[in-house]
CSV table of C-alpha atoms in Angstrom, one decimal:
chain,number,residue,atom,x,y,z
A,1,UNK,CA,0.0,0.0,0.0
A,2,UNK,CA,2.8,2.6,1.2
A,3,UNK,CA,4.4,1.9,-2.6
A,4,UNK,CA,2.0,2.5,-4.6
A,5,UNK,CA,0.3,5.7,-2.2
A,6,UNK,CA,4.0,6.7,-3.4
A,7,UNK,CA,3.6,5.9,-6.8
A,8,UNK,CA,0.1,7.9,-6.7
A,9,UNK,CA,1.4,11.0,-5.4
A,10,UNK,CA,4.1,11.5,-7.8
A,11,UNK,CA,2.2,10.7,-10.8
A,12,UNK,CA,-0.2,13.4,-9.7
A,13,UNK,CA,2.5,16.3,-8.9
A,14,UNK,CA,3.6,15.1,-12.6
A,15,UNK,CA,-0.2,15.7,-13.4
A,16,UNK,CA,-0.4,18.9,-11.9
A,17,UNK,CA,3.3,20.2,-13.4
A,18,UNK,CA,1.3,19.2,-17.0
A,19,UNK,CA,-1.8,21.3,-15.8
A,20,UNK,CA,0.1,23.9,-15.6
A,21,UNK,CA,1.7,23.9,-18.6
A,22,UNK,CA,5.5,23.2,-17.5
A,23,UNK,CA,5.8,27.7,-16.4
A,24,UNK,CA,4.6,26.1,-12.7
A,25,UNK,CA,2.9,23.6,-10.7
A,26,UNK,CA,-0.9,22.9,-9.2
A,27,UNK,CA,-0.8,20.8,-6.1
A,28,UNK,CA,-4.3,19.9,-6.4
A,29,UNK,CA,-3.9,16.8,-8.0
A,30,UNK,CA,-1.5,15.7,-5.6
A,31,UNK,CA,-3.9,17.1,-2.4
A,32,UNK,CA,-6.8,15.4,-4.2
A,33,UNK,CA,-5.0,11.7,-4.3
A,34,UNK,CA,-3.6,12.7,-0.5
A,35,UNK,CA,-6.9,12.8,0.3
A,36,UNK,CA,-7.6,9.7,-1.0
A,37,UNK,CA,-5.1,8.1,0.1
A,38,UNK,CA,-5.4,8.7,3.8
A,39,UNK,CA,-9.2,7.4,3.4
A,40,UNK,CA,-8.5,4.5,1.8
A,41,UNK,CA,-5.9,4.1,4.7
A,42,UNK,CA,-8.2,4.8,7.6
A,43,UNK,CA,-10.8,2.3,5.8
A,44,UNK,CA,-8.4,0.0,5.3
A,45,UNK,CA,-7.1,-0.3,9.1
A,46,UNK,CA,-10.6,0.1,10.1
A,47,UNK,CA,-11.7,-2.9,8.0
A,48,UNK,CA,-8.9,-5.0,8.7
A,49,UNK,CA,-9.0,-4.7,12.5
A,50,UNK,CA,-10.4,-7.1,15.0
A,51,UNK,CA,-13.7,-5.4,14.7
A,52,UNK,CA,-14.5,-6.7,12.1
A,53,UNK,CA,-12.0,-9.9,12.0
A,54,UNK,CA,-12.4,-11.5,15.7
A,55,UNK,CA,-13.0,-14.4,14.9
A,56,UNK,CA,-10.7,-14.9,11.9
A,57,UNK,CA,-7.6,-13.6,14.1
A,58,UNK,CA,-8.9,-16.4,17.2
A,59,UNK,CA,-9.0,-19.4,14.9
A,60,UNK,CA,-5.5,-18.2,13.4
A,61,UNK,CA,-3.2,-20.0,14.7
A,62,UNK,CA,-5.8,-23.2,15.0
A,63,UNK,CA,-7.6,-25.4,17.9
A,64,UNK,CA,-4.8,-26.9,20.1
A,65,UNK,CA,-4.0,-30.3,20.9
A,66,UNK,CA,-4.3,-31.2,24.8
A,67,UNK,CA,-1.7,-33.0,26.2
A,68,UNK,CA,0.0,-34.8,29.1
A,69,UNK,CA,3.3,-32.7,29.9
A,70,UNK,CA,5.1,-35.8,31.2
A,71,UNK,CA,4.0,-38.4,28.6
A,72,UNK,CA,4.7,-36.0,25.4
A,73,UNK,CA,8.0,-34.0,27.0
A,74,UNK,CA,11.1,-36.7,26.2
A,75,UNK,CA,13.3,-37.0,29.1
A,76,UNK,CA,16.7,-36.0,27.5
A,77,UNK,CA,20.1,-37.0,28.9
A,78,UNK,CA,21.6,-34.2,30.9
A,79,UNK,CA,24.9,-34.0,28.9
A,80,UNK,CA,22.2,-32.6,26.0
A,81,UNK,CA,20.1,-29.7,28.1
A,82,UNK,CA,21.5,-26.6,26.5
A,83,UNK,CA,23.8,-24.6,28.7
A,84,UNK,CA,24.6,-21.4,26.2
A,85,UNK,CA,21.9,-18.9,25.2
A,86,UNK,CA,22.4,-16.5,22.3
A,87,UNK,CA,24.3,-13.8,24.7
A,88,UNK,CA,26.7,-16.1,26.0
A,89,UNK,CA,27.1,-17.6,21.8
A,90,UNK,CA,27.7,-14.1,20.8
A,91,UNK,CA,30.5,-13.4,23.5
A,92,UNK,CA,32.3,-16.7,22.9
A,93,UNK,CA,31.9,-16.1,19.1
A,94,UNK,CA,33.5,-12.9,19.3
A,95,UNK,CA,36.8,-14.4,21.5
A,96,UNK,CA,37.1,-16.9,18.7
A,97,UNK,CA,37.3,-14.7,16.4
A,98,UNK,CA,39.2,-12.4,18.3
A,99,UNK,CA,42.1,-15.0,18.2
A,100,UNK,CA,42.2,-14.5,14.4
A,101,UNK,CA,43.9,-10.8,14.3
A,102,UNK,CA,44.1,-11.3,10.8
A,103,UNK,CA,40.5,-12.1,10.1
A,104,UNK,CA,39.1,-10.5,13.2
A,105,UNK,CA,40.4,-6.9,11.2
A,106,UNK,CA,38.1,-7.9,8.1
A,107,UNK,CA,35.1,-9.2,9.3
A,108,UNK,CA,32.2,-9.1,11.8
A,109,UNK,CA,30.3,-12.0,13.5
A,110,UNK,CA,27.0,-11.7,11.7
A,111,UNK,CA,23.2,-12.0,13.9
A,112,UNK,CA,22.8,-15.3,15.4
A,113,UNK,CA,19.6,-17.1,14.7
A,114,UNK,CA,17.5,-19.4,17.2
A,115,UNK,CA,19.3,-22.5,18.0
A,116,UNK,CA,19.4,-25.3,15.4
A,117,UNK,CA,19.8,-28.7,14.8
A,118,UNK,CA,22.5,-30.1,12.8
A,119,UNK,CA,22.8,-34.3,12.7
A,120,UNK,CA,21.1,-34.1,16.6
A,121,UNK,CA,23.2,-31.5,17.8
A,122,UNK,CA,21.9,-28.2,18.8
A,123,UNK,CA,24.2,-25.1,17.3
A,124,UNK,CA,24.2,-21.8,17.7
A,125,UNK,CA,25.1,-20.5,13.6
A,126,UNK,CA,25.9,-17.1,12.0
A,127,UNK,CA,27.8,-15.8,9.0
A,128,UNK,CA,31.4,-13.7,8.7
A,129,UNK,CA,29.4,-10.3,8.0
A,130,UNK,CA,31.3,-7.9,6.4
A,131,UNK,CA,32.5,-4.7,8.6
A,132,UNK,CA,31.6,-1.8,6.4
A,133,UNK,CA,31.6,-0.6,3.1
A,134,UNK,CA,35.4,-0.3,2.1
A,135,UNK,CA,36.0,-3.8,3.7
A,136,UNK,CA,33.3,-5.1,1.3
A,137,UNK,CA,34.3,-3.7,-1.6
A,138,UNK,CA,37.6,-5.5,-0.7
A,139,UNK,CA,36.1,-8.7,0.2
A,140,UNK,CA,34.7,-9.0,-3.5
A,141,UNK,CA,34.7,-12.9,-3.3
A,142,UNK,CA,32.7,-12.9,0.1
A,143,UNK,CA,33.6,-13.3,3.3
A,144,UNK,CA,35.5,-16.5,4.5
A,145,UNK,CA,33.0,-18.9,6.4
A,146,UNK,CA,30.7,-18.8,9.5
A,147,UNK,CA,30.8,-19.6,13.0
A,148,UNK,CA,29.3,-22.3,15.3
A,149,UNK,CA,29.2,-22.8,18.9
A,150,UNK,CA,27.2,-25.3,20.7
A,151,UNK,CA,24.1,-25.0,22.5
A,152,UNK,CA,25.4,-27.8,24.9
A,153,UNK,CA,29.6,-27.4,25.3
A,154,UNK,CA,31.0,-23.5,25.5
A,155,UNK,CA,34.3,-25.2,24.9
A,156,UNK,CA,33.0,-26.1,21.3
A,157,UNK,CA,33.3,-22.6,18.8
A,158,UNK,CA,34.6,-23.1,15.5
A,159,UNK,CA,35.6,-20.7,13.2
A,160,UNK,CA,33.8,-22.9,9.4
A,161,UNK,CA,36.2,-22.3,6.6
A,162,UNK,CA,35.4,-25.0,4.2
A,163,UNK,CA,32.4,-27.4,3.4
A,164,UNK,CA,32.5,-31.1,3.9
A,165,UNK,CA,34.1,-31.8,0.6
A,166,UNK,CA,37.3,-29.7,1.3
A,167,UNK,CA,35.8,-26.2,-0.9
A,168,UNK,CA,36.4,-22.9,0.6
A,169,UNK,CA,33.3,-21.4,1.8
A,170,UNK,CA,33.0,-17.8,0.1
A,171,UNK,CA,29.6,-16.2,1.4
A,172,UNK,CA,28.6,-13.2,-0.9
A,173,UNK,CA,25.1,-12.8,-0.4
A,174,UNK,CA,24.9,-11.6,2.9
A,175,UNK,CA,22.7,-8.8,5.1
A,176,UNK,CA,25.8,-6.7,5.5
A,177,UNK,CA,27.2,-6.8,1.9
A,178,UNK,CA,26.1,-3.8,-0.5
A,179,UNK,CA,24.4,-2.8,-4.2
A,180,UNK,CA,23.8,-6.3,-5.6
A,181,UNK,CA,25.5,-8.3,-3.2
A,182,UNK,CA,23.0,-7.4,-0.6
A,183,UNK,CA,21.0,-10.3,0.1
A,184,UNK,CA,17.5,-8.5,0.7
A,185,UNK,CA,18.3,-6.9,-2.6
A,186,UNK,CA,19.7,-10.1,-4.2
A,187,UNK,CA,16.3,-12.2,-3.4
A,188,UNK,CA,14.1,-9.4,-4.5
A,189,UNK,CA,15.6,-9.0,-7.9
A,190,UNK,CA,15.7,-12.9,-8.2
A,191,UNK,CA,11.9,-13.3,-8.8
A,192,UNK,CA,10.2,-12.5,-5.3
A,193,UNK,CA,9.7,-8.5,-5.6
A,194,UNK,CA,5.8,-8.7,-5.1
A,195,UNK,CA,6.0,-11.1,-1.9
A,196,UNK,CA,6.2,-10.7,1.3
A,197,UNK,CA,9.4,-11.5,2.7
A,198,UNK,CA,10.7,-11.9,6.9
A,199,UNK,CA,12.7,-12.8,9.2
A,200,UNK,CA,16.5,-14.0,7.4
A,201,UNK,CA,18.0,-17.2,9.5
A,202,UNK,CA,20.9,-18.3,8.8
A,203,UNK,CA,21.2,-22.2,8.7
A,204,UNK,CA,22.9,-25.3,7.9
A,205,UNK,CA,21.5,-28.2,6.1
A,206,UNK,CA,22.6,-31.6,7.2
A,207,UNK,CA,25.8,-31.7,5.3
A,208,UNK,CA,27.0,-28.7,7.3
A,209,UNK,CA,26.5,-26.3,4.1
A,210,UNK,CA,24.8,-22.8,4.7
A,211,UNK,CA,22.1,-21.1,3.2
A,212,UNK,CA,19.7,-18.8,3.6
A,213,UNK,CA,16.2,-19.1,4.9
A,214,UNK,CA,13.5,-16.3,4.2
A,215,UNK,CA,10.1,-16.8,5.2
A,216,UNK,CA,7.7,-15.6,2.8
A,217,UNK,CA,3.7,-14.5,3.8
A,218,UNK,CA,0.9,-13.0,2.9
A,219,UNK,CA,-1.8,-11.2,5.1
A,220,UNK,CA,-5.2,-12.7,5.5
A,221,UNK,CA,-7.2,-9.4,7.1
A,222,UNK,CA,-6.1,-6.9,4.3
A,223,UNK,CA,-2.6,-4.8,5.3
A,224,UNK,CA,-2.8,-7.1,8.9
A,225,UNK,CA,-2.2,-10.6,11.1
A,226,UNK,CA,-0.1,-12.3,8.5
A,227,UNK,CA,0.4,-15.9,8.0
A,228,UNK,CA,3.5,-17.8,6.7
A,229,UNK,CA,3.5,-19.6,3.0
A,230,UNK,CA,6.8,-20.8,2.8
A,231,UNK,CA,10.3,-20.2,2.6
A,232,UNK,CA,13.2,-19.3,-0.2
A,233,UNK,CA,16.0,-20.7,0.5
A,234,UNK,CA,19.0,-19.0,-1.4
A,235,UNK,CA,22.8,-19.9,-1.0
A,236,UNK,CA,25.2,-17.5,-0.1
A,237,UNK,CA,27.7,-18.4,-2.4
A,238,UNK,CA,26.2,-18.5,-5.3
A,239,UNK,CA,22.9,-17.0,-4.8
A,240,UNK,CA,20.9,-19.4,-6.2
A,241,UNK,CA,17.1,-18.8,-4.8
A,242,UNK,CA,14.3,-21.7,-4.4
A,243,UNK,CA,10.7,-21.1,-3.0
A,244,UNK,CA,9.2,-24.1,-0.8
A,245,UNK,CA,5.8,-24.3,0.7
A,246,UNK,CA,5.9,-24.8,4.2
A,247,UNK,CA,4.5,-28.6,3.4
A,248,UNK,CA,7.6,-28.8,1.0
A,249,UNK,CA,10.5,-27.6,2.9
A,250,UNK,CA,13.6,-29.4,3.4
A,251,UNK,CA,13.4,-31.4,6.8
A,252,UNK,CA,16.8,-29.6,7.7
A,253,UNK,CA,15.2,-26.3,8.2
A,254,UNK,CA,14.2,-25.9,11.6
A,255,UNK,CA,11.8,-22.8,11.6
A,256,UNK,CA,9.4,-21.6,9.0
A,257,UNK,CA,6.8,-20.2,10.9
A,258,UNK,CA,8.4,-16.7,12.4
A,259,UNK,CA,8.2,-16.2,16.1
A,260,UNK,CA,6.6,-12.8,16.1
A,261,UNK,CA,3.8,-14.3,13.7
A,262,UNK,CA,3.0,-17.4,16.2
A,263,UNK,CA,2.9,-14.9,19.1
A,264,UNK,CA,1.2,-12.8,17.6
A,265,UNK,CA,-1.6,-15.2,16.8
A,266,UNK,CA,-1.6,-16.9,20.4
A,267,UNK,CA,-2.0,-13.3,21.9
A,268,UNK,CA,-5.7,-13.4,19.5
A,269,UNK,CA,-6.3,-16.8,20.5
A,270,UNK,CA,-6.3,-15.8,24.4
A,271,UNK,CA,-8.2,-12.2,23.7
A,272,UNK,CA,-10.9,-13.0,21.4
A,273,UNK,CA,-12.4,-16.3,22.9
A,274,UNK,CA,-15.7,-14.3,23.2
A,275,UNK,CA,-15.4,-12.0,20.1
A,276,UNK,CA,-14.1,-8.3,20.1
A,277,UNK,CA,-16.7,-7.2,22.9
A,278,UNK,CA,-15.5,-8.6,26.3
A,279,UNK,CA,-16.0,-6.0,28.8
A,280,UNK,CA,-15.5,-8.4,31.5
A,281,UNK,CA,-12.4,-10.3,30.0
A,282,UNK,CA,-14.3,-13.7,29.9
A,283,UNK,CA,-12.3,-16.7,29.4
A,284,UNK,CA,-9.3,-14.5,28.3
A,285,UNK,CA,-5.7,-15.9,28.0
A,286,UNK,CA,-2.4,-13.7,28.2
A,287,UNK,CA,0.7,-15.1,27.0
A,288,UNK,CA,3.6,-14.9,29.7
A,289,UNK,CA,6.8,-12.3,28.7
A,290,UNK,CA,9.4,-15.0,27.6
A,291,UNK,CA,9.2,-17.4,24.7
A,292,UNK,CA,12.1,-20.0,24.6
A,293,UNK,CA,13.0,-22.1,21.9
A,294,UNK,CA,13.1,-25.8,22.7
A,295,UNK,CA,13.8,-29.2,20.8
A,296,UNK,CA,11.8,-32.3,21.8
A,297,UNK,CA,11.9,-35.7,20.1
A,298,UNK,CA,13.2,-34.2,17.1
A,299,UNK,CA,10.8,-31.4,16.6
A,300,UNK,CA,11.3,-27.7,17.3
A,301,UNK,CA,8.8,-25.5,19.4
A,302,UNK,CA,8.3,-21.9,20.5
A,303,UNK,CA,7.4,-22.4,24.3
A,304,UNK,CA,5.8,-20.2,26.2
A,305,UNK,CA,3.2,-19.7,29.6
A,306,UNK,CA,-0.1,-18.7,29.4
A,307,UNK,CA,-2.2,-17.3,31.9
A,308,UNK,CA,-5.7,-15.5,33.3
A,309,UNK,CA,-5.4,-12.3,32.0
A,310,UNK,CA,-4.6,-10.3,35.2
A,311,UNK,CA,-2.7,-13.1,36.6
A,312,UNK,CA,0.6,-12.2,37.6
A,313,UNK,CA,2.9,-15.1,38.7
A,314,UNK,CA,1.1,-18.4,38.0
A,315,UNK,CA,0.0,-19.8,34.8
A,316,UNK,CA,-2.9,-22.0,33.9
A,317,UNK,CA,-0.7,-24.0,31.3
A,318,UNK,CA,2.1,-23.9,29.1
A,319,UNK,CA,1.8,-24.0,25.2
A,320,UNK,CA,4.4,-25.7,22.5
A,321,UNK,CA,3.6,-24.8,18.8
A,322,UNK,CA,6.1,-26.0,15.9
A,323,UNK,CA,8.0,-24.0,14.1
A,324,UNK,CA,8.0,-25.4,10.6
A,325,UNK,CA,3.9,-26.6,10.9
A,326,UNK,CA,2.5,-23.9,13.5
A,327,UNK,CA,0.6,-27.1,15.3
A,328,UNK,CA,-0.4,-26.0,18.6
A,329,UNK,CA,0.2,-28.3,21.7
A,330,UNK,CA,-1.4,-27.0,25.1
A,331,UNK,CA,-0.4,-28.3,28.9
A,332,UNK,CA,-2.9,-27.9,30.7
A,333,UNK,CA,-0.8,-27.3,34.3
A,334,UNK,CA,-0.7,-25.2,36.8
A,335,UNK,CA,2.5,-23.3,37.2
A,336,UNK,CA,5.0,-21.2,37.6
A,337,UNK,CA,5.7,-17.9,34.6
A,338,UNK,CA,8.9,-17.8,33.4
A,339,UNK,CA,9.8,-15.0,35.6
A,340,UNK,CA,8.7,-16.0,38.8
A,341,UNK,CA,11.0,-19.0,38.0
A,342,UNK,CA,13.7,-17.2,37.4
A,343,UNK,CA,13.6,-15.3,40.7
A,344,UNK,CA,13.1,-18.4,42.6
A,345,UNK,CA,17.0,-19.6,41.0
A,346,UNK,CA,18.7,-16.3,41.3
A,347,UNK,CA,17.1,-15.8,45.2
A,348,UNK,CA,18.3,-19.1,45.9
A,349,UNK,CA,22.0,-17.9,45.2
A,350,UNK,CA,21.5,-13.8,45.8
A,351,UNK,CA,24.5,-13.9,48.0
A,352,UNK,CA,26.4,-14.3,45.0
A,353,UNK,CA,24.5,-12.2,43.0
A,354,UNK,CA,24.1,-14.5,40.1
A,355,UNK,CA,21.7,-13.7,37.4
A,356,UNK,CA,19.4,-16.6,36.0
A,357,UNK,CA,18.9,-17.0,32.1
A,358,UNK,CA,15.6,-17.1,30.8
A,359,UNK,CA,14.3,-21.0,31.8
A,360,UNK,CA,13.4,-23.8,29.6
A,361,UNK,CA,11.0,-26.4,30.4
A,362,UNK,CA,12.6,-30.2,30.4
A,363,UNK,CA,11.7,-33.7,31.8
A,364,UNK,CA,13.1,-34.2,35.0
A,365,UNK,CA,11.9,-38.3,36.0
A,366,UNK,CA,8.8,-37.7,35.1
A,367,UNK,CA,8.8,-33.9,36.5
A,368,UNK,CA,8.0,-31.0,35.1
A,369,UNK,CA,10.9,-28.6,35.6
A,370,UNK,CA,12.3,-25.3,34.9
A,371,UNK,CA,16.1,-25.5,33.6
A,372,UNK,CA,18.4,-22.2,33.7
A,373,UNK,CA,21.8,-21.4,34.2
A,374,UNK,CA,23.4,-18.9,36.6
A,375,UNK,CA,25.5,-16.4,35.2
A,376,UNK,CA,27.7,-13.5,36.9
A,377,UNK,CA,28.2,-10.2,35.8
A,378,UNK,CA,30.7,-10.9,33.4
A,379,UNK,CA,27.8,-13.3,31.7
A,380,UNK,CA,29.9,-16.6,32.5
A,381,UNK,CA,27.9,-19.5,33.5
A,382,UNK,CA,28.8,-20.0,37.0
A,383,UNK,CA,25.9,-22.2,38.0
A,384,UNK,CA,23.0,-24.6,37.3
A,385,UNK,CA,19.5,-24.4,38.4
A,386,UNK,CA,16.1,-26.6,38.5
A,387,UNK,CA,13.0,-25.2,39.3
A,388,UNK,CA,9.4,-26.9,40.1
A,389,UNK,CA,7.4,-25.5,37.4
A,390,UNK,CA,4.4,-26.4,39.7
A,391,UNK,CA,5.6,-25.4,42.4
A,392,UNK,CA,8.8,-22.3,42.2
A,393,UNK,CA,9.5,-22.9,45.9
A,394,UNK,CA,11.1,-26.3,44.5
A,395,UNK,CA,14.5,-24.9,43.7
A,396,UNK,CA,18.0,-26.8,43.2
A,397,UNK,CA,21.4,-25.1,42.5
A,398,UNK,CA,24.6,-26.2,42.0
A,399,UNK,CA,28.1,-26.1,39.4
A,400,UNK,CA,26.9,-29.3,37.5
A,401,UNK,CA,23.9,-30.0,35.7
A,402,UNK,CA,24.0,-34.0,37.5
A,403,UNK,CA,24.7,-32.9,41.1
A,404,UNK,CA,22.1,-30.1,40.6
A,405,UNK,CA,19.3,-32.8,39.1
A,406,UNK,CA,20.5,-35.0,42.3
A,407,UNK,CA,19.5,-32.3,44.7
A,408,UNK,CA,16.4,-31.2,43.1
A,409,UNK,CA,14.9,-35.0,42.9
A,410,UNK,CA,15.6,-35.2,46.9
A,411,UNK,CA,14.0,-31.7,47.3
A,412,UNK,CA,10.7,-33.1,45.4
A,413,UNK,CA,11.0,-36.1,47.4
A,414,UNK,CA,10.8,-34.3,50.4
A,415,UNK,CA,7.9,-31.7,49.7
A,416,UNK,CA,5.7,-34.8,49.0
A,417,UNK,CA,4.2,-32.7,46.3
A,418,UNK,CA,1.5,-33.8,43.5
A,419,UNK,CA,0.0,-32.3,40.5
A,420,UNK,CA,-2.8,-32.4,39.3
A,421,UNK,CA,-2.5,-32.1,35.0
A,422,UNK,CA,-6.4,-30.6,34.7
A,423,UNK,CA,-9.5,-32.8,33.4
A,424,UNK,CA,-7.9,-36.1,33.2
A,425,UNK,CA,-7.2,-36.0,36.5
A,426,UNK,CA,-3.8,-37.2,35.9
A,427,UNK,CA,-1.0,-37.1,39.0
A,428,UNK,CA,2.2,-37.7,39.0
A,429,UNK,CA,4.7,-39.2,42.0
A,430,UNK,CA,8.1,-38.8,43.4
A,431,UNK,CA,9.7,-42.6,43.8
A,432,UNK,CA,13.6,-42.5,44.5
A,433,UNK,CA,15.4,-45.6,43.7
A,434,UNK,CA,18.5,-46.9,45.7
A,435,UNK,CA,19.9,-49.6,48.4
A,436,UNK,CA,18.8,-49.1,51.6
A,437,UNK,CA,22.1,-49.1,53.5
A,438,UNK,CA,20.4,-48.6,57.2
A,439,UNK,CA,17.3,-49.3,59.1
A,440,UNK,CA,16.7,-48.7,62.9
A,441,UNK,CA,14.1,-48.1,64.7
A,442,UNK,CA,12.8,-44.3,66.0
């Protein structure tokens, strides 16, 4: 719309310079389509809101699927929880790099992307961006590679060079290059100027080459809410461009469906249960302040809390929705918000004045539980923490993820605690396992 408003209003100051016989210029042509176009604007926001599209912007993102937390969340082995968030990445990505003087003086460490998964390990991945203009003119071949580091081992940050087969990697097309290089620019002129195109991740398929992966949409309530149709996929080296529908994408792409799209949509799902009129917030859902993406059995989810609208601290459930499909999965479980978890690990160490990452949700034997890390003020990961999801007061720290998983099973043990999951009435137990070295009497 704001193109051609643009296009409009210069074709008419062209109109009026012709009125005018070339000596001057009328601007009524050009007031006259102003006009215009700020009415069709106003109609067009007016007609497009949830006024008049309630319903359409609540069925969105679809009905959910209900389901048992501890039957459908895998129990993963603890040398697997991820330990590095996309701060701690970036910091670590930058000493690597920093060890290169050579290379360090050419190029940037590009934006890193939600965690991925590469042959079942989760990587943190971003491009050698290019550090201004004069450096890419220089760098006319591209710059030299990418980085990882690992979502599971800070030890493990490579600086990625060449591909499997032994090829340099040369990445031209690339959100920091320039003119035709540029990779916005690159994609539009390649056959996708008329569609709309978001959020730019950077990943690797399962042969550990990079490419681009732009998600294209199109808006279902005129200018507003829109919804994801697929991807392109271009390569970086030789900027080659494919379009996929999201039922076609290569399995190696992790996320399809953008996260401010999903979260977008869940926010209508919670507000217009009843329709746009709900004085008395009926039935209304808000989604909690931190959405984490997780991995589970494969598959990769936005994860977030929801709650009463009002509600504060606790949640009424927790929802999961895919990122390639945008199938929504709903826990129905009371709990803890992200935040008030949070607190719960960095009070339980405030006399060292750690500060807890945001959490993400895990199978502990058959508990639901919080995992963060502690860092300090240096953003160093100093300690581990597991927190009760149903219960925040639950709280376990320590310097390993198995000592810390140790002490948090004995302090559910002892809180004798139970949860109810919602209709189906389903409860789950503490048991602790072990020999029974002594027995005396009281």
């Amino acid at each position: 719309f704001c193109f051609i408003a643009i296009g409009v209003l210069l074709l008419s100051i062209l109109v009026g310079w012709w009125i005018s016989g070339k000596d001057g210029i009328t601007l009524i042509p050009a007031g006259i389509a102003l006009g215009l176009i700020v009415v069709i604007g106003i109609i067009g926001f007016i007609a497009g809101s949830s006024l008049f599209n309630a319903s359409t912007m609540y069925n969105q993102i679809g009905q959910p699927d209900n389901k048992s937390f501890t039957n459908d969340i895998v129990e993963i082995d603890t040398s697997q929880i991820p330990t590095v968030d996309i701060k701690l990445a970036s910091k670590l990505s930058d000493k690597k790099l920093g060890e290169n003087f050579a290379l360090g003086s050419q190029v940037d460490i590009g934006e890193f992307t939600n965690k991925q998964q590469v042959n079942d390990k989760l990587l943190y991945v971003a491009p050698l961006d290019h550090s201004g203009f004069f450096k890419w003119h220089s760098n006319s071949s591209g710059t030299p590679g990418f980085v990882t580091v690992s979502a599971t081992n800070s030890n493990d940050v490579k600086l990625v060079n060449t591909t499997a087969d032994g090829s340099e990697i040369h990445l031209r097309y690339l959100q920091s290059a320039y003119l035709g290089d540029n990779l916005k620019r690159h994609i539009r002129s390649s056959g996708y100027r008329s569609v709309g195109l978001t959020e730019y991740s950077f990943e690797l398929n399962d042969e550990g080459y990079p490419f681009w992966v732009v998600t294209t949409y199109k808006n279902t309530t005129l200018w507003r809410n829109p919804e994801a149709t697929g991807v392109v996929i271009c390569d970086p080296q030789t900027g080659k461009c494919k379009w996929y529908s999201v039922k076609d994408a290569p399995e190696w792409v992790d996320i399809i469906q953008p996260e401010k799209f999903v979260i977008n949509q869940l926010e209508h799902y919670g507000k217009y249960v009843h329709g746009w009129w709900n004085p008395s917030n009926k039935d209304e859902l808000s989604v909690t302040e931190h959405v984490t993406t997780v991995f589970n059995d494969g598959d990769c989810y936005y994860y977030t809390g929801m709650s009463s609208t009002g509600a504060d601290e606790g949640t009424i459930g927790f929802a999961m929705i895919n990122t390639r499909t945008k199938k929504f999965t709903f826990y129905k479980m009371s709990g803890a918000t992200e935040s008030a978890a949070m607190g719960s690990a960095k009070g339980n160490v405030q006399h060292m004045g750690y500060k807890s990452t945001e959490p993400i949700p895990i199978n502990v034997s058959g508990v639901p539980t919080y995992f963060s890390t502690l860092k300090d003020d240096a953003g160093l990961v100093k300690m581990y923490a597991m927190v009760n999801i149903e219960n925040y007061s639950i709280v376990a720290t320590d310097s390993s993820i198995s000592e810390t998983k140790r002490e948090y099973l004995n302090a559910v043990s002892s809180s004798g605690a139970s949860v109810d999951f919602g209709d189906n009435t389903e409860v789950y137990g503490y048991t602790l396992t072990g020999k029974v070295s002594r027995i005396t009497a009281n």
